[in-house]
Amino acid sequence: MPHNAAAPRVLPAPALGAPPVPRVPVPERWTLPNGARVVFLPRAGIPQVALRLVLPAGSSADPAEYPGTAALVASLLTEGTRGYDATALNARIDALGASVGAHAGHDFAEVEMTLLAGTLDEGIPLLAEIVTRPTFPEDETERVRAEMLDAFEARQDEPANVADDRTLAEVYGEGHPYGRPSFGTAEGVGAVPREALAAFHAARFRPEGAFLVAAGDFDPAELRALLESAFAHWTGGAEPVAYPAAPARPACAGERVEIPWPDSAQGEIRIAGTGMVRTDPRWVVASVANYILGGSTILGRLGSNLREDKGWTYGVRSAFSAGVAPGGWVAETAVEGEFTPRAVEEMLGEMRRMMTEPVPEEELRRAKDALILSLPRAFETPARVASRFATLEAYGLPRDYWERFPEQVEAVTAEDILAVSREHFDPARVVCVTVGGAASGEQVEESEEEE
Amino acid sequence: MSRSSIPSITIPFRAHTLGNGMRIVVHEDRASPIVAVHLMYHAGSRHEVPGRTGLAHLLEHLMFEGSEHAPKGAFDDLLERAGGSNNGSTWLDRTNYYETVPSHAVELPLWLERDRMAHFLSVLDQEKLDLQRGVVINERRQSYENRPYGLADERLSELLFPDGHPYGWPTIGYVADLEAMTLDDMRTFYGTYYTPSNSVLVFAGDIGPEEAFALAERYFGDLPAGPALPRREGESVEPAAGHRRETMPDRVSFPRVYRAFAVPGYGTPDWVALDVLAYLLSDGESSRMQRALVREGRIAQDVDTYLYPTELEAVFGIVATARTGIPAERLEEAFERVVAEVVENGVSEDEVVAAVRRTRRDQVAQLANVEERAESLAYAATTLGDPGRFDEVMAAYADVTPEDVRRVAAEYLRPERGATVVVVPAAGEVQDAA
């Protein structure tokens, strides 16, 4: 044994100097003649350009009779355009060494393109083709539709997915677009006609209200000229998405929904309620509160309890979700099956403690330090930078948001945290969904899975 | 599209070895005021013995449970307060511990890593072992057992590598072995492998080599080297004769086929050619497997090929999920047909150049952060013996020829070198309730 000889010296813990000031990049912002906003974040060193084109064309804009329209439209952007059939288009993308992905979230559709530096002149016209001139050819549409329908079926094989989907429905109700996954329903995807896909695209993929973020190794003048040329023919604007009023709290707030899953290895747990819009002035307070409760996987109170103290789970975390309409809050974990009811009680207990006892100064200080001092990491890579600035554009947050973020975090008090906790972590205001694991034996919510 | 359009990738570094054999590597990049510290031990699940599988990974968990001067909770607490992040991971050949901190806090991870390299065993106790055993068994449940198709990879490795081969068991370990693990098992493994001479420490980011070397000397220079370990060179095992296959019923709706081949290890010229082949076969919608199985063949929902960068030998895998009504055999026939086309007719220069560019796209994106660059240097130092080999491996991609791609497909993707697991819906598979 190598360490049994003379014990190594004990060194004093290092004293740390002053932390570095985060270098928040200052983007170049401009607007295309057609109204699309552009955010440039050029940085040499990494020979790649990350482009994110974001449009208000998420599932919240789905036609009521066809949930999943936005998702299917996004998937079909790369399946054929007026200039290229699907085979030719994909051959061009692959030959460039590029990657293109499009998907629909609840609020926005997003087209992401990654290009190797030096391929912008070929890549940008392809991006414009994909975004502005898709043709939704019948053959490819039916293939992608069939793949999505298979994916809906496969999704039900995994308890975690079943828990996630059910949680959305319980928090928002069937009538709200956030009440189902952004990829819609099998019924909607199966039924939506091609004409409706083309109509959705024509109405919603418009430059006014859209924005593009470019980060990485590029010459701004060159990229600007390429964008102005490639998107010159693109015009118009989309109607604002109409969001129904969000429920003040889940319909079954305070109750349990237990979905049996025979022979499950673990119990999936979701405790969820309503949150707030991303622009809510309390967002930063909520972020600090959530960080203390479950934002830090191991040090958060939920993780300290269920993982580090009890050993019942590999991980537990909680988060507020950002939204144009009020988003949600969810705490999620998977625990050893027999401990499922006790784990739920422990989680609710931690939530109750957040709303009844002021957070000790020491714990609050640690949360603030963690959130503020980790900023330099958040702006390290082009992809992370693009993501941070896409958030500002998407929700209309102030341009100096990231510069002011440290002082906003610093201003949060223990009383602020009590107030936001009472509103969002109150066990009476959340619904608890479990899939598999031991039943609570109390107040079992009858659900259709239990016929 | 010519080869001159393939961007080059290098990670400049300076290296130094401490008196106790600990290797120090420094990659300076002042773009962001952060430093990644990466400590890699040449100890993974392949250094375990049958009956004690999962040991290396369970020890990794215990390393976060406190050392003499940084008791339980202090490790994460101190780093998070300083704005840092940290984690560890265990794989077949190595275990790593890494922290990324704002540059003012670079000494903190060094002090913490020193403490758990030099002052750990005295505070390791049964209570910590039992607790983390529970966490790991739950990790196994969450990541493998309670997930559709979750146990297929484990079975595939068992079939692919003959009995007793150290890649034949899963890094997470078998439950019975985890339950049998003792404190003595932990102490022996730690004492053998968690030593300066069996580790590499990499700094990447806002720090210069002289400062980093001095810090490494201060925090690790006085520690004893640890036992000399036999290099387990030439451990490579010829694949068992004949194709091994197995059908696993699972609670799934669609059949999925996993096929894998044992191939030359990370960094060898054939490994690089096989990586290009993997991209050529299934990365991108115009790639051969995507067309044959998904886009034109329409028998699969998805198909993927992958190549592990493991040391003794690597694993080349192909995975596809059937569409409604398609039996698994059709996927296997398609795998074989696509490979046969590559072998019989070869591939074009344009196809190879495009595939290499796509490997570059992913490599460039991955290496955008200092944490990944630190890991890449540590991994090359650990598995190839020299951090400088990383640049050589990257450079080798640009030299892969169409004939290389054809040849490695012919040589290594023959059915008799492989193993197949077919996951099928269990009989009477219905999510009915009580």
JSON list of N, CA, C and O in Angstrom, two decimals, chain A residues 2 8-9 11 23 48 79 94 96 98 150 157 261-262 265-266 291 296 308 312 362 366 377 380 449, chain B residues 30-31 65 77 80-81 83 111 114 119 131 138 141-142 146 191 251 253 286 295 298 324 357 361 370 433:
[
{"chain": "A", "resi": 2, "resn": "PRO", "atom": "N", "xyz": [0.73, 2.08, -0.99]},
{"chain": "A", "resi": 2, "resn": "PRO", "atom": "CA", "xyz": [1.65, 3.19, -1.16]},
{"chain": "A", "resi": 2, "resn": "PRO", "atom": "C", "xyz": [1.44, 4.31, -0.14]},
{"chain": "A", "resi": 2, "resn": "PRO", "atom": "O", "xyz": [2.34, 5.08, 0.11]},
{"chain": "A", "resi": 8, "resn": "PRO", "atom": "N", "xyz": [1.47, 11.98, 4.02]},
{"chain": "A", "resi": 8, "resn": "PRO", "atom": "CA", "xyz": [1.82, 13.21, 3.30]},
{"chain": "A", "resi": 8, "resn": "PRO", "atom": "C", "xyz": [1.46, 14.44, 4.13]},
{"chain": "A", "resi": 8, "resn": "PRO", "atom": "O", "xyz": [0.54, 14.41, 4.95]},
{"chain": "A", "resi": 9, "resn": "ARG", "atom": "N", "xyz": [2.18, 15.49, 3.89]},
{"chain": "A", "resi": 9, "resn": "ARG", "atom": "CA", "xyz": [1.93, 16.75, 4.60]},
{"chain": "A", "resi": 9, "resn": "ARG", "atom": "C", "xyz": [0.50, 17.22, 4.37]},
{"chain": "A", "resi": 9, "resn": "ARG", "atom": "O", "xyz": [-0.12, 16.92, 3.37]},
{"chain": "A", "resi": 11, "resn": "LEU", "atom": "N", "xyz": [-1.55, 20.41, 3.52]},
{"chain": "A", "resi": 11, "resn": "LEU", "atom": "CA", "xyz": [-1.37, 21.76, 3.00]},
{"chain": "A", "resi": 11, "resn": "LEU", "atom": "C", "xyz": [-2.57, 22.60, 3.39]},
{"chain": "A", "resi": 11, "resn": "LEU", "atom": "O", "xyz": [-3.71, 22.11, 3.41]},
{"chain": "A", "resi": 23, "resn": "ARG", "atom": "N", "xyz": [-16.40, 38.11, -19.08]},
{"chain": "A", "resi": 23, "resn": "ARG", "atom": "CA", "xyz": [-16.36, 38.86, -20.33]},
{"chain": "A", "resi": 23, "resn": "ARG", "atom": "C", "xyz": [-17.63, 38.56, -21.11]},
{"chain": "A", "resi": 23, "resn": "ARG", "atom": "O", "xyz": [-17.67, 37.57, -21.83]},
{"chain": "A", "resi": 48, "resn": "GLN", "atom": "N", "xyz": [-15.55, 27.51, -36.84]},
{"chain": "A", "resi": 48, "resn": "GLN", "atom": "CA", "xyz": [-16.92, 27.05, -37.01]},
{"chain": "A", "resi": 48, "resn": "GLN", "atom": "C", "xyz": [-17.86, 28.23, -36.79]},
{"chain": "A", "resi": 48, "resn": "GLN", "atom": "O", "xyz": [-17.55, 29.15, -36.05]},
{"chain": "A", "resi": 79, "resn": "GLU", "atom": "N", "xyz": [-36.66, 18.42, -46.28]},
{"chain": "A", "resi": 79, "resn": "GLU", "atom": "CA", "xyz": [-37.08, 17.27, -47.10]},
{"chain": "A", "resi": 79, "resn": "GLU", "atom": "C", "xyz": [-37.47, 17.68, -48.51]},
{"chain": "A", "resi": 79, "resn": "GLU", "atom": "O", "xyz": [-38.22, 16.98, -49.18]},
{"chain": "A", "resi": 94, "resn": "ASP", "atom": "N", "xyz": [-24.38, 17.53, -46.57]},
{"chain": "A", "resi": 94, "resn": "ASP", "atom": "CA", "xyz": [-23.39, 16.56, -46.10]},
{"chain": "A", "resi": 94, "resn": "ASP", "atom": "C", "xyz": [-22.02, 16.79, -46.73]},
{"chain": "A", "resi": 94, "resn": "ASP", "atom": "O", "xyz": [-20.99, 16.59, -46.09]},
{"chain": "A", "resi": 96, "resn": "LEU", "atom": "N", "xyz": [-20.77, 19.64, -47.52]},
{"chain": "A", "resi": 96, "resn": "LEU", "atom": "CA", "xyz": [-20.17, 20.80, -46.86]},
{"chain": "A", "resi": 96, "resn": "LEU", "atom": "C", "xyz": [-19.59, 20.45, -45.50]},
{"chain": "A", "resi": 96, "resn": "LEU", "atom": "O", "xyz": [-18.85, 21.23, -44.92]},
{"chain": "A", "resi": 98, "resn": "ALA", "atom": "N", "xyz": [-21.64, 20.18, -43.07]},
{"chain": "A", "resi": 98, "resn": "ALA", "atom": "CA", "xyz": [-22.52, 21.01, -42.24]},
{"chain": "A", "resi": 98, "resn": "ALA", "atom": "C", "xyz": [-23.49, 20.11, -41.49]},
{"chain": "A", "resi": 98, "resn": "ALA", "atom": "O", "xyz": [-23.61, 18.93, -41.77]},
{"chain": "A", "resi": 150, "resn": "ASP", "atom": "N", "xyz": [-44.55, 6.24, -35.37]},
{"chain": "A", "resi": 150, "resn": "ASP", "atom": "CA", "xyz": [-43.83, 5.16, -34.66]},
{"chain": "A", "resi": 150, "resn": "ASP", "atom": "C", "xyz": [-43.19, 5.71, -33.38]},
{"chain": "A", "resi": 150, "resn": "ASP", "atom": "O", "xyz": [-43.18, 5.04, -32.34]},
{"chain": "A", "resi": 157, "resn": "ASP", "atom": "N", "xyz": [-43.18, 3.48, -24.21]},
{"chain": "A", "resi": 157, "resn": "ASP", "atom": "CA", "xyz": [-42.47, 2.35, -23.61]},
{"chain": "A", "resi": 157, "resn": "ASP", "atom": "C", "xyz": [-41.66, 2.77, -22.39]},
{"chain": "A", "resi": 157, "resn": "ASP", "atom": "O", "xyz": [-41.18, 1.92, -21.65]},
{"chain": "A", "resi": 261, "resn": "TRP", "atom": "N", "xyz": [-47.10, 0.76, -13.05]},
{"chain": "A", "resi": 261, "resn": "TRP", "atom": "CA", "xyz": [-46.18, 0.25, -14.09]},
{"chain": "A", "resi": 261, "resn": "TRP", "atom": "C", "xyz": [-45.61, -1.04, -13.53]},
{"chain": "A", "resi": 261, "resn": "TRP", "atom": "O", "xyz": [-44.63, -1.02, -12.78]},
{"chain": "A", "resi": 262, "resn": "PRO", "atom": "N", "xyz": [-46.23, -2.15, -13.87]},
{"chain": "A", "resi": 262, "resn": "PRO", "atom": "CA", "xyz": [-45.83, -3.42, -13.24]},
{"chain": "A", "resi": 262, "resn": "PRO", "atom": "C", "xyz": [-44.34, -3.70, -13.42]},
{"chain": "A", "resi": 262, "resn": "PRO", "atom": "O", "xyz": [-43.78, -3.46, -14.49]},
{"chain": "A", "resi": 265, "resn": "ALA", "atom": "N", "xyz": [-38.41, -0.88, -12.32]},
{"chain": "A", "resi": 265, "resn": "ALA", "atom": "CA", "xyz": [-37.22, -0.92, -11.47]},
{"chain": "A", "resi": 265, "resn": "ALA", "atom": "C", "xyz": [-37.19, 0.28, -10.52]},
{"chain": "A", "resi": 265, "resn": "ALA", "atom": "O", "xyz": [-36.52, 0.25, -9.50]},
{"chain": "A", "resi": 266, "resn": "GLN", "atom": "N", "xyz": [-37.87, 1.34, -10.90]},
{"chain": "A", "resi": 266, "resn": "GLN", "atom": "CA", "xyz": [-37.89, 2.54, -10.07]},
{"chain": "A", "resi": 266, "resn": "GLN", "atom": "C", "xyz": [-39.26, 3.20, -10.16]},
{"chain": "A", "resi": 266, "resn": "GLN", "atom": "O", "xyz": [-40.05, 2.90, -11.06]},
{"chain": "A", "resi": 291, "resn": "TYR", "atom": "N", "xyz": [-32.51, 27.25, -7.24]},
{"chain": "A", "resi": 291, "resn": "TYR", "atom": "CA", "xyz": [-31.14, 26.75, -7.11]},
{"chain": "A", "resi": 291, "resn": "TYR", "atom": "C", "xyz": [-30.94, 26.12, -5.73]},
{"chain": "A", "resi": 291, "resn": "TYR", "atom": "O", "xyz": [-30.35, 25.06, -5.59]},
{"chain": "A", "resi": 296, "resn": "SER", "atom": "N", "xyz": [-29.19, 22.74, -7.91]},
{"chain": "A", "resi": 296, "resn": "SER", "atom": "CA", "xyz": [-27.87, 22.14, -7.81]},
{"chain": "A", "resi": 296, "resn": "SER", "atom": "C", "xyz": [-28.09, 20.68, -7.44]},
{"chain": "A", "resi": 296, "resn": "SER", "atom": "O", "xyz": [-28.61, 20.37, -6.37]},
{"chain": "A", "resi": 308, "resn": "GLU", "atom": "N", "xyz": [-27.82, 12.22, -1.22]},
{"chain": "A", "resi": 308, "resn": "GLU", "atom": "CA", "xyz": [-26.64, 12.19, -0.35]},
{"chain": "A", "resi": 308, "resn": "GLU", "atom": "C", "xyz": [-26.96, 11.66, 1.05]},
{"chain": "A", "resi": 308, "resn": "GLU", "atom": "O", "xyz": [-26.12, 11.06, 1.70]},
{"chain": "A", "resi": 312, "resn": "TRP", "atom": "N", "xyz": [-31.45, 7.00, -2.12]},
{"chain": "A", "resi": 312, "resn": "TRP", "atom": "CA", "xyz": [-32.59, 6.40, -2.83]},
{"chain": "A", "resi": 312, "resn": "TRP", "atom": "C", "xyz": [-32.55, 6.64, -4.33]},
{"chain": "A", "resi": 312, "resn": "TRP", "atom": "O", "xyz": [-33.29, 6.02, -5.08]},
{"chain": "A", "resi": 362, "resn": "GLU", "atom": "N", "xyz": [-25.88, 31.94, 5.10]},
{"chain": "A", "resi": 362, "resn": "GLU", "atom": "CA", "xyz": [-24.77, 31.18, 4.53]},
{"chain": "A", "resi": 362, "resn": "GLU", "atom": "C", "xyz": [-25.18, 30.43, 3.26]},
{"chain": "A", "resi": 362, "resn": "GLU", "atom": "O", "xyz": [-24.47, 30.42, 2.26]},
{"chain": "A", "resi": 366, "resn": "ARG", "atom": "N", "xyz": [-23.98, 31.17, -0.69]},
{"chain": "A", "resi": 366, "resn": "ARG", "atom": "CA", "xyz": [-23.39, 30.16, -1.56]},
{"chain": "A", "resi": 366, "resn": "ARG", "atom": "C", "xyz": [-24.12, 30.10, -2.91]},
{"chain": "A", "resi": 366, "resn": "ARG", "atom": "O", "xyz": [-23.50, 30.01, -3.97]},
{"chain": "A", "resi": 377, "resn": "ARG", "atom": "N", "xyz": [-18.03, 30.75, -17.36]},
{"chain": "A", "resi": 377, "resn": "ARG", "atom": "CA", "xyz": [-18.20, 29.48, -18.07]},
{"chain": "A", "resi": 377, "resn": "ARG", "atom": "C", "xyz": [-19.37, 29.57, -19.06]},
{"chain": "A", "resi": 377, "resn": "ARG", "atom": "O", "xyz": [-19.36, 28.94, -20.11]},
{"chain": "A", "resi": 380, "resn": "GLU", "atom": "N", "xyz": [-18.31, 30.79, -22.59]},
{"chain": "A", "resi": 380, "resn": "GLU", "atom": "CA", "xyz": [-17.04, 30.28, -23.10]},
{"chain": "A", "resi": 380, "resn": "GLU", "atom": "C", "xyz": [-17.08, 29.96, -24.59]},
{"chain": "A", "resi": 380, "resn": "GLU", "atom": "O", "xyz": [-16.19, 30.34, -25.34]},
{"chain": "A", "resi": 449, "resn": "GLU", "atom": "N", "xyz": [-55.38, 5.18, -16.82]},
{"chain": "A", "resi": 449, "resn": "GLU", "atom": "CA", "xyz": [-54.47, 4.05, -16.94]},
{"chain": "A", "resi": 449, "resn": "GLU", "atom": "C", "xyz": [-54.83, 2.94, -15.95]},
{"chain": "A", "resi": 449, "resn": "GLU", "atom": "O", "xyz": [-54.31, 1.86, -16.02]},
{"chain": "B", "resi": 30, "resn": "ARG", "atom": "N", "xyz": [-6.12, 31.95, -23.37]},
{"chain": "B", "resi": 30, "resn": "ARG", "atom": "CA", "xyz": [-6.57, 33.05, -22.51]},
{"chain": "B", "resi": 30, "resn": "ARG", "atom": "C", "xyz": [-7.90, 33.65, -22.94]},
{"chain": "B", "resi": 30, "resn": "ARG", "atom": "O", "xyz": [-8.27, 34.73, -22.46]},
{"chain": "B", "resi": 31, "resn": "ALA", "atom": "N", "xyz": [-8.62, 32.98, -23.84]},
{"chain": "B", "resi": 31, "resn": "ALA", "atom": "CA", "xyz": [-9.84, 33.59, -24.39]},
{"chain": "B", "resi": 31, "resn": "ALA", "atom": "C", "xyz": [-10.91, 33.84, -23.32]},
{"chain": "B", "resi": 31, "resn": "ALA", "atom": "O", "xyz": [-11.61, 34.84, -23.37]},
{"chain": "B", "resi": 65, "resn": "GLU", "atom": "N", "xyz": [-17.27, 11.67, -1.54]},
{"chain": "B", "resi": 65, "resn": "GLU", "atom": "CA", "xyz": [-17.89, 11.59, -0.22]},
{"chain": "B", "resi": 65, "resn": "GLU", "atom": "C", "xyz": [-16.99, 12.11, 0.89]},
{"chain": "B", "resi": 65, "resn": "GLU", "atom": "O", "xyz": [-17.24, 11.86, 2.07]},
{"chain": "B", "resi": 77, "resn": "ASP", "atom": "N", "xyz": [-19.26, 21.94, -2.37]},
{"chain": "B", "resi": 77, "resn": "ASP", "atom": "CA", "xyz": [-19.57, 23.23, -1.77]},
{"chain": "B", "resi": 77, "resn": "ASP", "atom": "C", "xyz": [-18.50, 24.26, -2.11]},
{"chain": "B", "resi": 77, "resn": "ASP", "atom": "O", "xyz": [-18.81, 25.36, -2.60]},
{"chain": "B", "resi": 80, "resn": "GLU", "atom": "N", "xyz": [-18.54, 25.06, -5.96]},
{"chain": "B", "resi": 80, "resn": "GLU", "atom": "CA", "xyz": [-19.70, 25.83, -6.42]},
{"chain": "B", "resi": 80, "resn": "GLU", "atom": "C", "xyz": [-19.63, 27.27, -5.93]},
{"chain": "B", "resi": 80, "resn": "GLU", "atom": "O", "xyz": [-19.96, 28.21, -6.66]},
{"chain": "B", "resi": 81, "resn": "ARG", "atom": "N", "xyz": [-19.22, 27.46, -4.70]},
{"chain": "B", "resi": 81, "resn": "ARG", "atom": "CA", "xyz": [-19.06, 28.82, -4.18]},
{"chain": "B", "resi": 81, "resn": "ARG", "atom": "C", "xyz": [-18.10, 29.64, -5.00]},
{"chain": "B", "resi": 81, "resn": "ARG", "atom": "O", "xyz": [-18.21, 30.86, -5.07]},
{"chain": "B", "resi": 83, "resn": "GLY", "atom": "N", "xyz": [-17.75, 29.40, -8.11]},
{"chain": "B", "resi": 83, "resn": "GLY", "atom": "CA", "xyz": [-18.23, 29.51, -9.48]},
{"chain": "B", "resi": 83, "resn": "GLY", "atom": "C", "xyz": [-17.75, 28.37, -10.36]},
{"chain": "B", "resi": 83, "resn": "GLY", "atom": "O", "xyz": [-17.83, 28.46, -11.59]},
{"chain": "B", "resi": 111, "resn": "TRP", "atom": "N", "xyz": [-5.95, 21.55, -4.56]},
{"chain": "B", "resi": 111, "resn": "TRP", "atom": "CA", "xyz": [-5.93, 21.22, -3.13]},
{"chain": "B", "resi": 111, "resn": "TRP", "atom": "C", "xyz": [-6.91, 20.07, -2.84]},
{"chain": "B", "resi": 111, "resn": "TRP", "atom": "O", "xyz": [-6.60, 19.14, -2.10]},
{"chain": "B", "resi": 114, "resn": "ARG", "atom": "N", "xyz": [-5.57, 16.82, -4.35]},
{"chain": "B", "resi": 114, "resn": "ARG", "atom": "CA", "xyz": [-4.48, 16.32, -3.51]},
{"chain": "B", "resi": 114, "resn": "ARG", "atom": "C", "xyz": [-5.05, 15.63, -2.28]},
{"chain": "B", "resi": 114, "resn": "ARG", "atom": "O", "xyz": [-4.59, 14.55, -1.89]},
{"chain": "B", "resi": 119, "resn": "HIS", "atom": "N", "xyz": [-5.15, 11.79, 1.31]},
{"chain": "B", "resi": 119, "resn": "HIS", "atom": "CA", "xyz": [-5.77, 11.71, 2.64]},
{"chain": "B", "resi": 119, "resn": "HIS", "atom": "C", "xyz": [-7.21, 11.22, 2.51]},
{"chain": "B", "resi": 119, "resn": "HIS", "atom": "O", "xyz": [-8.15, 11.89, 2.93]},
{"chain": "B", "resi": 131, "resn": "LEU", "atom": "N", "xyz": [-24.08, 3.70, 1.45]},
{"chain": "B", "resi": 131, "resn": "LEU", "atom": "CA", "xyz": [-24.91, 4.75, 0.86]},
{"chain": "B", "resi": 131, "resn": "LEU", "atom": "C", "xyz": [-24.66, 4.86, -0.64]},
{"chain": "B", "resi": 131, "resn": "LEU", "atom": "O", "xyz": [-25.60, 4.87, -1.45]},
{"chain": "B", "resi": 138, "resn": "ASN", "atom": "N", "xyz": [-29.19, 2.48, -7.91]},
{"chain": "B", "resi": 138, "resn": "ASN", "atom": "CA", "xyz": [-30.26, 3.29, -8.49]},
{"chain": "B", "resi": 138, "resn": "ASN", "atom": "C", "xyz": [-29.86, 3.92, -9.82]},
{"chain": "B", "resi": 138, "resn": "ASN", "atom": "O", "xyz": [-30.69, 4.10, -10.71]},
{"chain": "B", "resi": 141, "resn": "ARG", "atom": "N", "xyz": [-30.46, 1.20, -12.24]},
{"chain": "B", "resi": 141, "resn": "ARG", "atom": "CA", "xyz": [-31.89, 1.07, -12.53]},
{"chain": "B", "resi": 141, "resn": "ARG", "atom": "C", "xyz": [-32.36, 2.18, -13.47]},
{"chain": "B", "resi": 141, "resn": "ARG", "atom": "O", "xyz": [-33.06, 1.94, -14.44]},
{"chain": "B", "resi": 142, "resn": "GLN", "atom": "N", "xyz": [-31.95, 3.43, -13.12]},
{"chain": "B", "resi": 142, "resn": "GLN", "atom": "CA", "xyz": [-32.46, 4.58, -13.87]},
{"chain": "B", "resi": 142, "resn": "GLN", "atom": "C", "xyz": [-31.91, 4.60, -15.29]},
{"chain": "B", "resi": 142, "resn": "GLN", "atom": "O", "xyz": [-32.62, 4.91, -16.24]},
{"chain": "B", "resi": 146, "resn": "ASN", "atom": "N", "xyz": [-34.56, 0.46, -16.09]},
{"chain": "B", "resi": 146, "resn": "ASN", "atom": "CA", "xyz": [-35.91, 1.02, -16.22]},
{"chain": "B", "resi": 146, "resn": "ASN", "atom": "C", "xyz": [-36.06, 1.78, -17.53]},
{"chain": "B", "resi": 146, "resn": "ASN", "atom": "O", "xyz": [-36.89, 2.65, -17.64]},
{"chain": "B", "resi": 191, "resn": "GLY", "atom": "N", "xyz": [-5.31, 1.91, -3.62]},
{"chain": "B", "resi": 191, "resn": "GLY", "atom": "CA", "xyz": [-3.88, 1.89, -3.32]},
{"chain": "B", "resi": 191, "resn": "GLY", "atom": "C", "xyz": [-3.05, 1.52, -4.54]},
{"chain": "B", "resi": 191, "resn": "GLY", "atom": "O", "xyz": [-1.92, 1.96, -4.70]},
{"chain": "B", "resi": 251, "resn": "ARG", "atom": "N", "xyz": [-39.71, -4.81, -22.76]},
{"chain": "B", "resi": 251, "resn": "ARG", "atom": "CA", "xyz": [-40.98, -4.11, -22.79]},
{"chain": "B", "resi": 251, "resn": "ARG", "atom": "C", "xyz": [-40.88, -2.96, -23.79]},
{"chain": "B", "resi": 251, "resn": "ARG", "atom": "O", "xyz": [-40.75, -1.79, -23.40]},
{"chain": "B", "resi": 253, "resn": "SER", "atom": "N", "xyz": [-42.00, -1.53, -28.02]},
{"chain": "B", "resi": 253, "resn": "SER", "atom": "CA", "xyz": [-42.97, -1.66, -29.10]},
{"chain": "B", "resi": 253, "resn": "SER", "atom": "C", "xyz": [-42.36, -2.07, -30.43]},
{"chain": "B", "resi": 253, "resn": "SER", "atom": "O", "xyz": [-43.04, -2.60, -31.29]},
{"chain": "B", "resi": 286, "resn": "SER", "atom": "N", "xyz": [-27.70, 11.93, -46.34]},
{"chain": "B", "resi": 286, "resn": "SER", "atom": "CA", "xyz": [-27.32, 11.33, -47.62]},
{"chain": "B", "resi": 286, "resn": "SER", "atom": "C", "xyz": [-26.40, 10.13, -47.44]},
{"chain": "B", "resi": 286, "resn": "SER", "atom": "O", "xyz": [-25.96, 9.53, -48.42]},
{"chain": "B", "resi": 295, "resn": "ARG", "atom": "N", "xyz": [-34.44, 6.45, -45.40]},
{"chain": "B", "resi": 295, "resn": "ARG", "atom": "CA", "xyz": [-35.03, 7.34, -46.38]},
{"chain": "B", "resi": 295, "resn": "ARG", "atom": "C", "xyz": [-35.61, 6.60, -47.59]},
{"chain": "B", "resi": 295, "resn": "ARG", "atom": "O", "xyz": [-36.71, 6.89, -48.02]},
{"chain": "B", "resi": 298, "resn": "ARG", "atom": "N", "xyz": [-36.91, 2.55, -46.04]},
{"chain": "B", "resi": 298, "resn": "ARG", "atom": "CA", "xyz": [-38.09, 2.76, -45.18]},
{"chain": "B", "resi": 298, "resn": "ARG", "atom": "C", "xyz": [-38.43, 1.56, -44.32]},
{"chain": "B", "resi": 298, "resn": "ARG", "atom": "O", "xyz": [-39.60, 1.22, -44.13]},
{"chain": "B", "resi": 324, "resn": "THR", "atom": "N", "xyz": [-42.88, 0.05, -38.00]},
{"chain": "B", "resi": 324, "resn": "THR", "atom": "CA", "xyz": [-44.04, -0.81, -37.76]},
{"chain": "B", "resi": 324, "resn": "THR", "atom": "C", "xyz": [-44.09, -1.96, -38.76]},
{"chain": "B", "resi": 324, "resn": "THR", "atom": "O", "xyz": [-43.99, -1.73, -39.97]},
{"chain": "B", "resi": 357, "resn": "ARG", "atom": "N", "xyz": [-14.93, 15.82, -43.46]},
{"chain": "B", "resi": 357, "resn": "ARG", "atom": "CA", "xyz": [-15.38, 17.16, -43.05]},
{"chain": "B", "resi": 357, "resn": "ARG", "atom": "C", "xyz": [-16.42, 17.07, -41.94]},
{"chain": "B", "resi": 357, "resn": "ARG", "atom": "O", "xyz": [-16.47, 17.90, -41.03]},
{"chain": "B", "resi": 361, "resn": "ARG", "atom": "N", "xyz": [-16.42, 18.69, -38.26]},
{"chain": "B", "resi": 361, "resn": "ARG", "atom": "CA", "xyz": [-17.50, 19.51, -37.70]},
{"chain": "B", "resi": 361, "resn": "ARG", "atom": "C", "xyz": [-17.73, 19.12, -36.23]},
{"chain": "B", "resi": 361, "resn": "ARG", "atom": "O", "xyz": [-17.80, 19.98, -35.35]},
{"chain": "B", "resi": 370, "resn": "VAL", "atom": "N", "xyz": [-12.60, 24.42, -23.04]},
{"chain": "B", "resi": 370, "resn": "VAL", "atom": "CA", "xyz": [-11.32, 23.99, -22.48]},
{"chain": "B", "resi": 370, "resn": "VAL", "atom": "C", "xyz": [-11.45, 22.67, -21.72]},
{"chain": "B", "resi": 370, "resn": "VAL", "atom": "O", "xyz": [-10.49, 21.90, -21.64]},
{"chain": "B", "resi": 433, "resn": "ALA", "atom": "N", "xyz": [-53.01, -2.53, -16.99]},
{"chain": "B", "resi": 433, "resn": "ALA", "atom": "CA", "xyz": [-52.86, -2.26, -15.57]},
{"chain": "B", "resi": 433, "resn": "ALA", "atom": "C", "xyz": [-53.59, -3.31, -14.76]},
{"chain": "B", "resi": 433, "resn": "ALA", "atom": "O", "xyz": [-54.32, -4.13, -15.31]}
]
